[in-house]
Short mmCIF file of C-alpha atoms in Angstrom, two decimals:
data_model
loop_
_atom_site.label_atom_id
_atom_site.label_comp_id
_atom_site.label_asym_id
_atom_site.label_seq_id
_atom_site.Cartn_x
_atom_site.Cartn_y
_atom_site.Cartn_z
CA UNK A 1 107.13 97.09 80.75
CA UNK A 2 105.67 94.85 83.37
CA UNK A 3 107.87 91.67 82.58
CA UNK A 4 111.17 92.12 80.89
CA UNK A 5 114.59 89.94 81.41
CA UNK A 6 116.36 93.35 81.91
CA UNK A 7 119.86 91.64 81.55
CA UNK A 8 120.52 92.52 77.48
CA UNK A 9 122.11 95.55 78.39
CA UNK A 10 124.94 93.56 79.73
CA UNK A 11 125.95 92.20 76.68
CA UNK A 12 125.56 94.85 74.18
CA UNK A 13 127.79 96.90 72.85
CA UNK A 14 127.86 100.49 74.31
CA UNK A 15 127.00 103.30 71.53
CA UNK A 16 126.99 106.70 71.98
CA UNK A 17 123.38 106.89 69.06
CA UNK A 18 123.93 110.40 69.47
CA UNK A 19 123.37 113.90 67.98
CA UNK A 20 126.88 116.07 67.29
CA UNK A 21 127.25 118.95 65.64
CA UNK A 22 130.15 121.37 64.74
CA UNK A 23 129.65 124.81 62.94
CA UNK A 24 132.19 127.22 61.74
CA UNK A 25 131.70 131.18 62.64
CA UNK A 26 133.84 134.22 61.75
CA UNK A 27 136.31 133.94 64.16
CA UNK A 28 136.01 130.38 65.90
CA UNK A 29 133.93 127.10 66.18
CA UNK A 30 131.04 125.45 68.23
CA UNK A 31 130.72 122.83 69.30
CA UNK A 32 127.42 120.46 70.02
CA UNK A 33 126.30 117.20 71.32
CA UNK A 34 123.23 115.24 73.34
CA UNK A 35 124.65 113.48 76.68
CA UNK A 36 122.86 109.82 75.89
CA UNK A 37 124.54 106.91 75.93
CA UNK A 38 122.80 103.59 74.94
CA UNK A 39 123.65 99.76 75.39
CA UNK A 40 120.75 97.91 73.30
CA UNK A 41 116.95 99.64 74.51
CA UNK A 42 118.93 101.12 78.13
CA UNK A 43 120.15 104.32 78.55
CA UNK A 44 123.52 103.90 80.54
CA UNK A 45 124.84 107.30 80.82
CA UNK A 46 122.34 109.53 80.24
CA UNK A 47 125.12 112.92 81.28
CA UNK A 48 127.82 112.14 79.19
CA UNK A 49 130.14 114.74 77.43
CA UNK A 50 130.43 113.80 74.32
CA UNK A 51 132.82 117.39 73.27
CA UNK A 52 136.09 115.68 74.62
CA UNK A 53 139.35 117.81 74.22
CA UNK A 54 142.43 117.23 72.35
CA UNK A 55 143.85 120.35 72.77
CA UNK A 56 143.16 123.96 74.38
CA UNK A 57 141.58 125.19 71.59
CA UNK A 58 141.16 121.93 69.59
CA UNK A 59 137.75 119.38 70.69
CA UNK A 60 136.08 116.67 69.13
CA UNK A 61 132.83 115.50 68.93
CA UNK A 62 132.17 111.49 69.68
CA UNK A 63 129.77 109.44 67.75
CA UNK A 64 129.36 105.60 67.51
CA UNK A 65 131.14 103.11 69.55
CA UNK A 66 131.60 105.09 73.00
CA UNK A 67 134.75 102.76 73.62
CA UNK A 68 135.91 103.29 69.97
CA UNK A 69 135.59 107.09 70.45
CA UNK A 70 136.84 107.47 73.66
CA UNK A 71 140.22 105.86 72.99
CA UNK A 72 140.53 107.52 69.95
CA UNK A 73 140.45 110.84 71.10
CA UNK A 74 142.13 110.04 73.98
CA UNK A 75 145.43 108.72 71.93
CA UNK A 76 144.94 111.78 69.40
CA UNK A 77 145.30 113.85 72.73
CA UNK A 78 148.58 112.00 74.19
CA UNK A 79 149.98 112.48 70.08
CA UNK A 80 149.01 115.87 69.99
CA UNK A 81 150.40 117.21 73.25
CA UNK A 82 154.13 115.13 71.70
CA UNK A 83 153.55 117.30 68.63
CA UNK A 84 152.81 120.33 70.35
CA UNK A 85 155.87 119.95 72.57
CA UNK A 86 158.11 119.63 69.42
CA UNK A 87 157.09 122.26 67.48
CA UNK A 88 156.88 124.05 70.39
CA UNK A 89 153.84 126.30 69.62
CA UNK A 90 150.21 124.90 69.45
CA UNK A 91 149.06 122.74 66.97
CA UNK A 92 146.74 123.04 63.96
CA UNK A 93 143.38 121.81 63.79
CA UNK A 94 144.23 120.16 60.02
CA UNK A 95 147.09 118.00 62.40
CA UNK A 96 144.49 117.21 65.03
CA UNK A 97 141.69 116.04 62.56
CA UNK A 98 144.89 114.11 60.26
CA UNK A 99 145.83 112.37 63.68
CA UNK A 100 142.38 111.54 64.20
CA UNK A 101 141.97 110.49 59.97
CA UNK A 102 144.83 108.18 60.50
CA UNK A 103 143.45 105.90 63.29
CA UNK A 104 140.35 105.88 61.81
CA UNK A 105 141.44 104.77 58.40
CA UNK A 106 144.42 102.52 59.54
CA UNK A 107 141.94 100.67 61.98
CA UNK A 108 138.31 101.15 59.89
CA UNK A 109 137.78 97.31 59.71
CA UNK A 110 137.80 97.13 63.66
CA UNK A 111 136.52 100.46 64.89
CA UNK A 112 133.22 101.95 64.44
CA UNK A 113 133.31 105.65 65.83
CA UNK A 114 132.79 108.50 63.87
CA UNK A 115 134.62 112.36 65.30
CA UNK A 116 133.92 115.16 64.33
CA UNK A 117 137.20 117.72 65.16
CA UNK A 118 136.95 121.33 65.13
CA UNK A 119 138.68 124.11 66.65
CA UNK A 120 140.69 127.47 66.26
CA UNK A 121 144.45 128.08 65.35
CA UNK A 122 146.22 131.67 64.24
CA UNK A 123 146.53 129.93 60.81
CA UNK A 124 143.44 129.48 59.69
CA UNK A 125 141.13 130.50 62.64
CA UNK A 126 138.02 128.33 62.96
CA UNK A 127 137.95 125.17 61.15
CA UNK A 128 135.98 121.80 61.18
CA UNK A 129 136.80 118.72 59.74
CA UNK A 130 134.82 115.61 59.65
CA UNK A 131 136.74 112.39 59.65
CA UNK A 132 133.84 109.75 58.42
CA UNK A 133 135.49 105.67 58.10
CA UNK A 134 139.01 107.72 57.27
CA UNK A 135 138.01 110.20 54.64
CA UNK A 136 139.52 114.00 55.97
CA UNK A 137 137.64 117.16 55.08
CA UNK A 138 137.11 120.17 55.80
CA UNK A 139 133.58 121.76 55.75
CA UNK A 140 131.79 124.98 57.42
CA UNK A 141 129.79 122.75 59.40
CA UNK A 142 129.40 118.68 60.35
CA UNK A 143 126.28 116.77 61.62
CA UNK A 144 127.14 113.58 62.69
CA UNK A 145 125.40 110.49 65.03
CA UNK A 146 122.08 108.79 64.85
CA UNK A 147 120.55 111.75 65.47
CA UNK A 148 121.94 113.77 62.17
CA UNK A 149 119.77 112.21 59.60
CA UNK A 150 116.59 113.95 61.21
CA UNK A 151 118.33 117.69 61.15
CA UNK A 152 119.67 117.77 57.31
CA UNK A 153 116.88 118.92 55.86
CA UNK A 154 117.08 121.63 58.66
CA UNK A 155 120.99 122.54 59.00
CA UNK A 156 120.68 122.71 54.97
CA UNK A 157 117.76 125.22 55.69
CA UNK A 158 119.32 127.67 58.33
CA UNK A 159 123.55 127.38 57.86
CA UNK A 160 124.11 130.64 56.52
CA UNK A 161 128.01 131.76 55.99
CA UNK A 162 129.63 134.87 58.25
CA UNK A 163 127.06 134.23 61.19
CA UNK A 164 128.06 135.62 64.94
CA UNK A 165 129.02 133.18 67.73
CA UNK A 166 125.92 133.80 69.50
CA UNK A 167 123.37 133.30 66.32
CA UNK A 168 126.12 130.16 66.17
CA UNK A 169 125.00 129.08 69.44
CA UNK A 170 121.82 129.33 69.08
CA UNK A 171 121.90 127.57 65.95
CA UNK A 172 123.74 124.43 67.81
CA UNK A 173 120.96 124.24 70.17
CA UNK A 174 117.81 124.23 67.87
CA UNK A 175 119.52 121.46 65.80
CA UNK A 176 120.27 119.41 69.22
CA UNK A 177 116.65 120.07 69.98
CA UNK A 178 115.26 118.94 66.75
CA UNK A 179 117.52 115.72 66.54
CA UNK A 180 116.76 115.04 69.78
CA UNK A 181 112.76 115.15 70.26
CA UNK A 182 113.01 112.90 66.99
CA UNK A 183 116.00 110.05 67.75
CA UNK A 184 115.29 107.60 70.25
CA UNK A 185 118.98 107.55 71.01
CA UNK A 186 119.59 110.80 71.48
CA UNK A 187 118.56 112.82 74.56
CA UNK A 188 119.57 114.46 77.83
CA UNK A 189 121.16 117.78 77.97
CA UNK A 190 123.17 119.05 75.51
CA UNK A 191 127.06 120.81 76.12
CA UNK A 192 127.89 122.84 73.93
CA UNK A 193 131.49 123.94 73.40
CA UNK A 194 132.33 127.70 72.31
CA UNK A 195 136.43 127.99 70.80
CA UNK A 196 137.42 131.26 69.81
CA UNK A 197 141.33 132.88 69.92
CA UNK A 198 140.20 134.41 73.19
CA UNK A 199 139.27 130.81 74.71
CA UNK A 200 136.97 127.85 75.52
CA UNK A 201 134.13 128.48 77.17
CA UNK A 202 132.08 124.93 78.11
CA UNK A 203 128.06 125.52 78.35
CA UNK A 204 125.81 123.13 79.01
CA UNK A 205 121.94 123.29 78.37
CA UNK A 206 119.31 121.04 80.13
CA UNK A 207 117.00 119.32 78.98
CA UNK A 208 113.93 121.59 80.30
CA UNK A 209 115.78 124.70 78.91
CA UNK A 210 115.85 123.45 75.26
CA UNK A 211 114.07 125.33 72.25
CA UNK A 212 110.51 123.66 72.12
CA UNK A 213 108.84 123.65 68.69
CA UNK A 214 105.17 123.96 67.62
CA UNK A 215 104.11 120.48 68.54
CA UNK A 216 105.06 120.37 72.33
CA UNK B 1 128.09 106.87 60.47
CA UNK B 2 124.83 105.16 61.78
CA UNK B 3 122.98 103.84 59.36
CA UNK B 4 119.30 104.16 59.38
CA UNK B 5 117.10 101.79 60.72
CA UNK B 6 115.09 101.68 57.38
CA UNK B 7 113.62 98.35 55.33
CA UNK B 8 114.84 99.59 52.31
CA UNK B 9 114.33 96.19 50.80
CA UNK B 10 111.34 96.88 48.76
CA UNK B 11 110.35 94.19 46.00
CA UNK B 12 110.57 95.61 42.97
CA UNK B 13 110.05 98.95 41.82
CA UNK B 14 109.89 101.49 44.70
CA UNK B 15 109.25 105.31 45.35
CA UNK B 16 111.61 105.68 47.38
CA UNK B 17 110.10 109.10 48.15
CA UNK B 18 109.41 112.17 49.74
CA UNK B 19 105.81 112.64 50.39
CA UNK B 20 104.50 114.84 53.06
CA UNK B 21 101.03 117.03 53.37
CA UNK B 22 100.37 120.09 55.90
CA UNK B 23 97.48 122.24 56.46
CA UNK B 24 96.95 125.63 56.39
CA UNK B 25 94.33 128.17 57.38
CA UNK B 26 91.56 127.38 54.68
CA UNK B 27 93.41 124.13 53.08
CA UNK B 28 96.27 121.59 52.74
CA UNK B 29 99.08 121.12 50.18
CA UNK B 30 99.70 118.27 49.77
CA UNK B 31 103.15 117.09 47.81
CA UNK B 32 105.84 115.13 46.56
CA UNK B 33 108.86 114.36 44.47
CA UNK B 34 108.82 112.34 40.95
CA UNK B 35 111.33 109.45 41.39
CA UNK B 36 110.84 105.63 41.04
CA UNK B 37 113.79 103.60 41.68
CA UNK B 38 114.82 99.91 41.30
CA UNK B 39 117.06 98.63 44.21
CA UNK B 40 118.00 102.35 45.37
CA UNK B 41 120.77 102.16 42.32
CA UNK B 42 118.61 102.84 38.97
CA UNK B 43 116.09 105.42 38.49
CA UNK B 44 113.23 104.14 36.30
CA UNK B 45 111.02 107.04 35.80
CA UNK B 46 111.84 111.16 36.75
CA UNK B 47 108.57 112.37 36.58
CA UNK B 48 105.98 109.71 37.87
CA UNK B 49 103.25 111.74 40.28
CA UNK B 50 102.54 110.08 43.10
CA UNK B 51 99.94 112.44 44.13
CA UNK B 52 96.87 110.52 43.25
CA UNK B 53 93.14 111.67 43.12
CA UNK B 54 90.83 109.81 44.77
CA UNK B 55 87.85 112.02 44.97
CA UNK B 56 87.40 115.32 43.76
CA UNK B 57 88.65 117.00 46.92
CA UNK B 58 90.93 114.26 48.44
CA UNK B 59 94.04 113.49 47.66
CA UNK B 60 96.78 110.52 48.96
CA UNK B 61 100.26 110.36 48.45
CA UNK B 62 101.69 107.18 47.49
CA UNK B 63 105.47 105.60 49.17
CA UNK B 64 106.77 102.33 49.23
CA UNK B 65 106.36 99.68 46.45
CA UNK B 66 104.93 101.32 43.80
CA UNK B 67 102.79 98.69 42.43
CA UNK B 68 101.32 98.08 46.03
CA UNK B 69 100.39 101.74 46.30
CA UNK B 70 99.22 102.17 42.96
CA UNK B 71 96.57 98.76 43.09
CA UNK B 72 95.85 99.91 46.82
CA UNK B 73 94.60 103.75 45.57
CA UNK B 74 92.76 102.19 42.29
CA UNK B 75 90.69 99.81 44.76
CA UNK B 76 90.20 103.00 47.48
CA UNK B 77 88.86 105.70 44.50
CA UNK B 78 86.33 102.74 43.60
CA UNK B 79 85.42 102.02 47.10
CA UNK B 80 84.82 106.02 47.85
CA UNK B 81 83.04 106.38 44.55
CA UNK B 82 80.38 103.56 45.84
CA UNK B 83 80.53 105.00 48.64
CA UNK B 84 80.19 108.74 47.17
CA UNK B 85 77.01 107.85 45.87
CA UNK B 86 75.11 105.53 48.62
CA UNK B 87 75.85 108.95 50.94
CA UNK B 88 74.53 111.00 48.72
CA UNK B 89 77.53 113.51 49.47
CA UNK B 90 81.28 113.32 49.03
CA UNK B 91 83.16 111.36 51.24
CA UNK B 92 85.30 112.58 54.15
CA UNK B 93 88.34 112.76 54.34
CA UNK B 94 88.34 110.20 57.27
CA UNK B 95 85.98 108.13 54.94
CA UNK B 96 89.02 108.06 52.42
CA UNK B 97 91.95 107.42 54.97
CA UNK B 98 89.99 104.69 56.74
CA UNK B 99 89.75 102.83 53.03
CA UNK B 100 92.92 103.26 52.90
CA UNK B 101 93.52 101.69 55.97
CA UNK B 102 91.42 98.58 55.91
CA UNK B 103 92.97 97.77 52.80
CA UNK B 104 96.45 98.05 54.20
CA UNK B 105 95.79 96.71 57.72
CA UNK B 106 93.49 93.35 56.29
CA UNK B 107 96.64 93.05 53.80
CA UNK B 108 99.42 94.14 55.84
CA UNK B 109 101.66 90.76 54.65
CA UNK B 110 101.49 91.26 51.47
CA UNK B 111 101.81 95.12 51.07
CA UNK B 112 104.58 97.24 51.28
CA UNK B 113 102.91 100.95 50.47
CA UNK B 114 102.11 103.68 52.69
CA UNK B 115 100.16 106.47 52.24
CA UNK B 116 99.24 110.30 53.35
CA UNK B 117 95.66 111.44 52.44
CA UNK B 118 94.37 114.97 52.79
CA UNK B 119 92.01 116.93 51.67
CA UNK B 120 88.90 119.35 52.17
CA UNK B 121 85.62 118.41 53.63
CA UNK B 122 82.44 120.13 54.73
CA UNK B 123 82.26 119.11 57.88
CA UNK B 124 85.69 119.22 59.60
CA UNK B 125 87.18 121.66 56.63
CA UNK B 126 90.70 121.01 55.83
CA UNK B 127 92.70 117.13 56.80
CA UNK B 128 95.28 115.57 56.91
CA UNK B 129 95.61 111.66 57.74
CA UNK B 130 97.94 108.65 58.47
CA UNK B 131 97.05 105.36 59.03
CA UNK B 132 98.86 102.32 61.31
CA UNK B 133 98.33 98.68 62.25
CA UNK B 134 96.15 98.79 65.19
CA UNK B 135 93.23 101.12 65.56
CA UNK B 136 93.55 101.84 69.07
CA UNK B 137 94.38 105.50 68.92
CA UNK B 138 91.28 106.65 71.10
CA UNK B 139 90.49 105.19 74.41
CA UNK B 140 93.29 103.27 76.47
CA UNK B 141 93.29 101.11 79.33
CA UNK B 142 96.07 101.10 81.54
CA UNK B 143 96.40 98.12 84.67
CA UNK B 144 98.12 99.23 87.52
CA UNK B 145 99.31 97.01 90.28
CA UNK B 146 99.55 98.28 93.64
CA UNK B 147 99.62 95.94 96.95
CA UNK B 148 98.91 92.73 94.82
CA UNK B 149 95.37 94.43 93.63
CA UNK B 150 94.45 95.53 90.18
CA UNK B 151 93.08 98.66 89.17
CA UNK B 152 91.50 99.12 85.83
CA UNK B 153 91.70 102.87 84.78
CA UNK B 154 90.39 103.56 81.54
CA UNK B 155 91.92 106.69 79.99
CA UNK B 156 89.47 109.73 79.13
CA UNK B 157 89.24 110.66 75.58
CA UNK B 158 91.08 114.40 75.48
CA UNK B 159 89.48 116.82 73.20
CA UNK B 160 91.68 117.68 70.88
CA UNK B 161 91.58 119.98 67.54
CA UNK B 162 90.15 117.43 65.05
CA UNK B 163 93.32 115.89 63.31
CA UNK B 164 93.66 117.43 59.65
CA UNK B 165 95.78 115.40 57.76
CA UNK B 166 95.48 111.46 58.15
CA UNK B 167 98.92 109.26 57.87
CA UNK B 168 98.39 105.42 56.80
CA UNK B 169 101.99 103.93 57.08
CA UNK B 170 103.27 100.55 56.81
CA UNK B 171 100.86 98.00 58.66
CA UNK B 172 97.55 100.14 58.63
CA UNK B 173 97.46 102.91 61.49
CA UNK B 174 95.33 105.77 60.97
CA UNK B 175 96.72 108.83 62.84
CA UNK B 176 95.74 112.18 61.79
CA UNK B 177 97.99 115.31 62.74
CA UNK B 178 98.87 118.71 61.27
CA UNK B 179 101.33 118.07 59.40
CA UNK B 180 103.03 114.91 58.16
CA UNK B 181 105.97 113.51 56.19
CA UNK B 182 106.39 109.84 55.15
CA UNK B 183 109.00 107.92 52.34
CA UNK B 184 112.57 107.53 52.39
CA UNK B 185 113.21 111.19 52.37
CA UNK B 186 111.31 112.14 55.34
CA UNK B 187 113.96 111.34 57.88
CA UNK B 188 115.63 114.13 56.95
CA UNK B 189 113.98 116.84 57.42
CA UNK B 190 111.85 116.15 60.64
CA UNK B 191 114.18 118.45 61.83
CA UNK B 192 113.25 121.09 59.42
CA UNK B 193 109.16 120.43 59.43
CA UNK B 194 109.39 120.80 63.27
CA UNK B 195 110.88 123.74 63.17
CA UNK B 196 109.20 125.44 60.51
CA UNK B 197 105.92 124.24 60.44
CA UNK B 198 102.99 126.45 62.24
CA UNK B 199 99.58 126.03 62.81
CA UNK B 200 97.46 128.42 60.28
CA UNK B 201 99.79 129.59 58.06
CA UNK B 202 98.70 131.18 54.82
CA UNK B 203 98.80 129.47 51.39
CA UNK B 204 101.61 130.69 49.95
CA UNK B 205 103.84 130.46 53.35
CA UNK B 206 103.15 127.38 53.41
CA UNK B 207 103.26 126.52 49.78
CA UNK B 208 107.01 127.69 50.29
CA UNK B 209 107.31 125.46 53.58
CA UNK B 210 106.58 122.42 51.62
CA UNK B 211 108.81 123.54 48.53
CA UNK B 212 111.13 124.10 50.95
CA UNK B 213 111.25 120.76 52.36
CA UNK B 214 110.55 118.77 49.10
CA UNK B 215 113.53 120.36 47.95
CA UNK B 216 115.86 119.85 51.25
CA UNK B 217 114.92 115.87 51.13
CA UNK B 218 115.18 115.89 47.66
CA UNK B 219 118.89 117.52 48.54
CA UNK B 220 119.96 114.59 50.49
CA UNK B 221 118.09 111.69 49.75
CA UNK B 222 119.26 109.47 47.11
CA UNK B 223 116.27 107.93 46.24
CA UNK B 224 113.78 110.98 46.14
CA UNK B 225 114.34 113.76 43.40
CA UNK B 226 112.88 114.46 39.89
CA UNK B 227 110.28 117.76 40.00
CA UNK B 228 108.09 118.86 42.96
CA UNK B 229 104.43 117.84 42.53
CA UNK B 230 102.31 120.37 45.01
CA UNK B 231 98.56 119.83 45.17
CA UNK B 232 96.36 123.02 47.03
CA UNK B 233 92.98 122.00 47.81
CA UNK B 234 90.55 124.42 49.69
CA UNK B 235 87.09 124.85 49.65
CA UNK B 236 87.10 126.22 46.54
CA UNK B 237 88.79 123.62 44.56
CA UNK B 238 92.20 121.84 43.56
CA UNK B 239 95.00 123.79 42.54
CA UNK B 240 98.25 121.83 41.20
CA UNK B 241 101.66 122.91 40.96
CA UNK B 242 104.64 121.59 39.39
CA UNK B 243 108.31 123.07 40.49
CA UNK B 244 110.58 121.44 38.15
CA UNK B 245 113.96 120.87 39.43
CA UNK B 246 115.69 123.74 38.21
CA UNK B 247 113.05 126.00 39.84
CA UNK B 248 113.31 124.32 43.39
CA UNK B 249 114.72 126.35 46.07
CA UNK B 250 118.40 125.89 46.55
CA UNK B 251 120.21 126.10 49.84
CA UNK B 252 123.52 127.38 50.98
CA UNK B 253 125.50 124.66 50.01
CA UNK B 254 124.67 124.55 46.02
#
């Protein structure tokens, strides 16, 4: 690191190479994600909330492309709050993620972000949907980011069905953990979101408080 | 979705595989699936073992190009049985992941094979190796400038639990560790192995640990499936066992 140009950051594209994770409970959703944001080998946000909201009880997770992401869910938001105005009650989380589906399959050849959207509505109470290159469905949990491909093998191992919010929780940080210690774009803290019909409640973990596993 | 930084471009036939070994209190299992592939889109043989004896108490796994791997273990069991008998004692199992490194590190352009070897020997008990490129894993010097004058500190050599299992990847390293994972598979369940993996488990926990993962790679990886080839080896002797895939642990979504 003694002699290095230092200027590539400058003219590569900003990524999120992140870690997100949504999981479905009895009762609600969480939420999960690392706060590192990468352009090339430099970390250029290294605090970023990745859980960005597009309604009360309706987030999303951000993966690929930060600029990609970001105005996604940030257009998703604007469309949601018209819908939610005309049907005058709150929306569903199936319109959120279909808002979400439609960008991201009308525009796949030009955008390269990947959201994950999950929430709760009286409906169907806690639901997660991931919206991969346009596809829409609906799953009890979503791994998504750089980071994912490390934690499979474990979220395959541990998901069970009917589990509490705070096992939930719990759950969402270990995988951050994991996915973190192993991807080099992944890292920080991690937020983690907590959507239930009594609320939102926004946590956020740092980095020294993380689970630590048997080789550190 | 990010894709993985991976060469997948192997020439040939390839394993793209799981492979992974981990040591226990009293021995390692070592283990692995059964598929070869062509190009990631055929699958040329289900039930191919790519756990491969080279001495009676050391084991390798193979990954990578399968022809690589499989000339690169035939020269190491004849280099170890030379060397077997000038000794006048079975090798260790640094003896055997060291072969396997100077064959992959002197021929590093032309291979494409990695490998995990592990196994039991008298003197440090039960291993488990990798090997890399350069050799430099022990001492280090660092240079540090301060007011335009140099200082040469040479890093002390931290005693450390004598590595078990010994890695060889792409390029020749030799790192040994724990527990280790290596093929196509593996990147997905470092998340599992470092959560689940402790020191000094017994046999059968961690016979189910590496079923476990085997089976979770197996899960998502395209490339890695077939049966589950498990090899125990203690101080006793070599025990193997074959889960076929009907037998393999299944998870919450199957």
């Amino acid at each position: 690191m003694l002699q290095e140009t230092g200027t590539e950051w400058l003219s590569q594209e900003v990524k999120t190479g992140t870690t997100i994770i949504a999981v479905e409970f009895d009762g609600g959703v969480v939420l999960g994600s690392d706060s590192r944001v990468s352009a090339g080998a430099s970390v250029v946000n290294r605090v970023m909330n990745k859980l960005s909201p597009l309604h009360d009880k309706i987030y999303c997770a951000l993966s690929g492309s930060a600029a990609d992401a970001q105005t996604i869910a940030e257009v998703v938001h604007y469309q949601l709050d018209v819908h939610s105005i005309e049907i005058d009650e709150d929306p569903q989380v199936r319109s959120a993620a279909t808002l979400v589906r439609n960008i991201s399959y009308k525009y796949k050849e030009e955008l390269s972000a990947h959201l994950i959207v999950a929430g709760w509505d009286r409906r169907d109470g806690g639901q997660v949907f991931a919206t991969l290159s346009g596809l829409l469905t609906r799953q009890p949990f979503a791994v998504g980011g750089s980071g994912s491909s490390y934690v499979y093998g474990f979220v395959d191992a541990e998901f069970r069905r009917g589990m509490s919010k705070e096992e939930c929780q719990q759950f969402v940080v270990n995988t951050l953990s994991l996915a973190i210690n192993r991807d080099g774009s992944s890292g920080g803290v991690a937020y983690i979101v907590s959507i239930d019909e009594h609320g939102t409640e926004e946590k956020v973990v740092l980095g020294n408080d993380l689970p630590t596993f048997f080789d550190q | 979705m990010e894709k993985r930084s991976v060469d997948s471009r192997v020439r040939g036939v390839s394993t793209g595989t799981t492979i992974l070994a981990a040591t226990f209190d009293g021995g390692v299992v070592i283990g692995s699936d059964s598929r070869a592939s062509i190009g990631g889109e055929y699958v040329s043989s289900k039930t191919i073992n790519k756990v491969v004896q080279v001495h009676d108490q050391i084991f390798c796994c193979m990954a990578g190009s399968l022809a690589d791997a499989q000339a690169v273990t035939k020269a190491a069991k004849f280099h170890l049985s030379f060397h077997s008998v000038q000794m006048e004692t079975p090798p260790l199992v640094i003896a055997a992941a060291s072969v396997l490194q100077e064959l992959c590190y002197n021929n590093k352009e032309e291979l494409q094979a990695g490998f995990i070897t592990a196994g039991w020997d008298r003197k440090k008990g039960p291993q488990v190796g990798a090997g890399r490129g350069d050799s430099h894993t022990g001492s280090r010097d660092t240079a540090v400038q301060s007011n335009s004058t140099y200082w040469r500190v040479a890093a002390v050599l931290i005693p450390c639990v004598p590595p078990q299992v010994y890695v060889v990847p792409l390029g020749g390293m030799l790192v040994g560790q724990p527990v280790t994972i290596g093929g196509s598979g593996s990147t997905y369940i470092y998340g599992y192995v470092d959560a689940k993996y402790k020191p000094n488990m017994s046999r059968e926990e961690c016979l189910q640990f590496a079923t476990n993962a085997l089976a979770l790679a197996m899960g998502r990886d395209n490339v890695s499936g077939g049966v589950a080839h498990l090899v125990v080896i203690t101080e006793t002797g070599v025990e193997h066992v074959v889960v076929p895939g009907n037998k393999l642990p299944k998870f919450h979504n199957e």
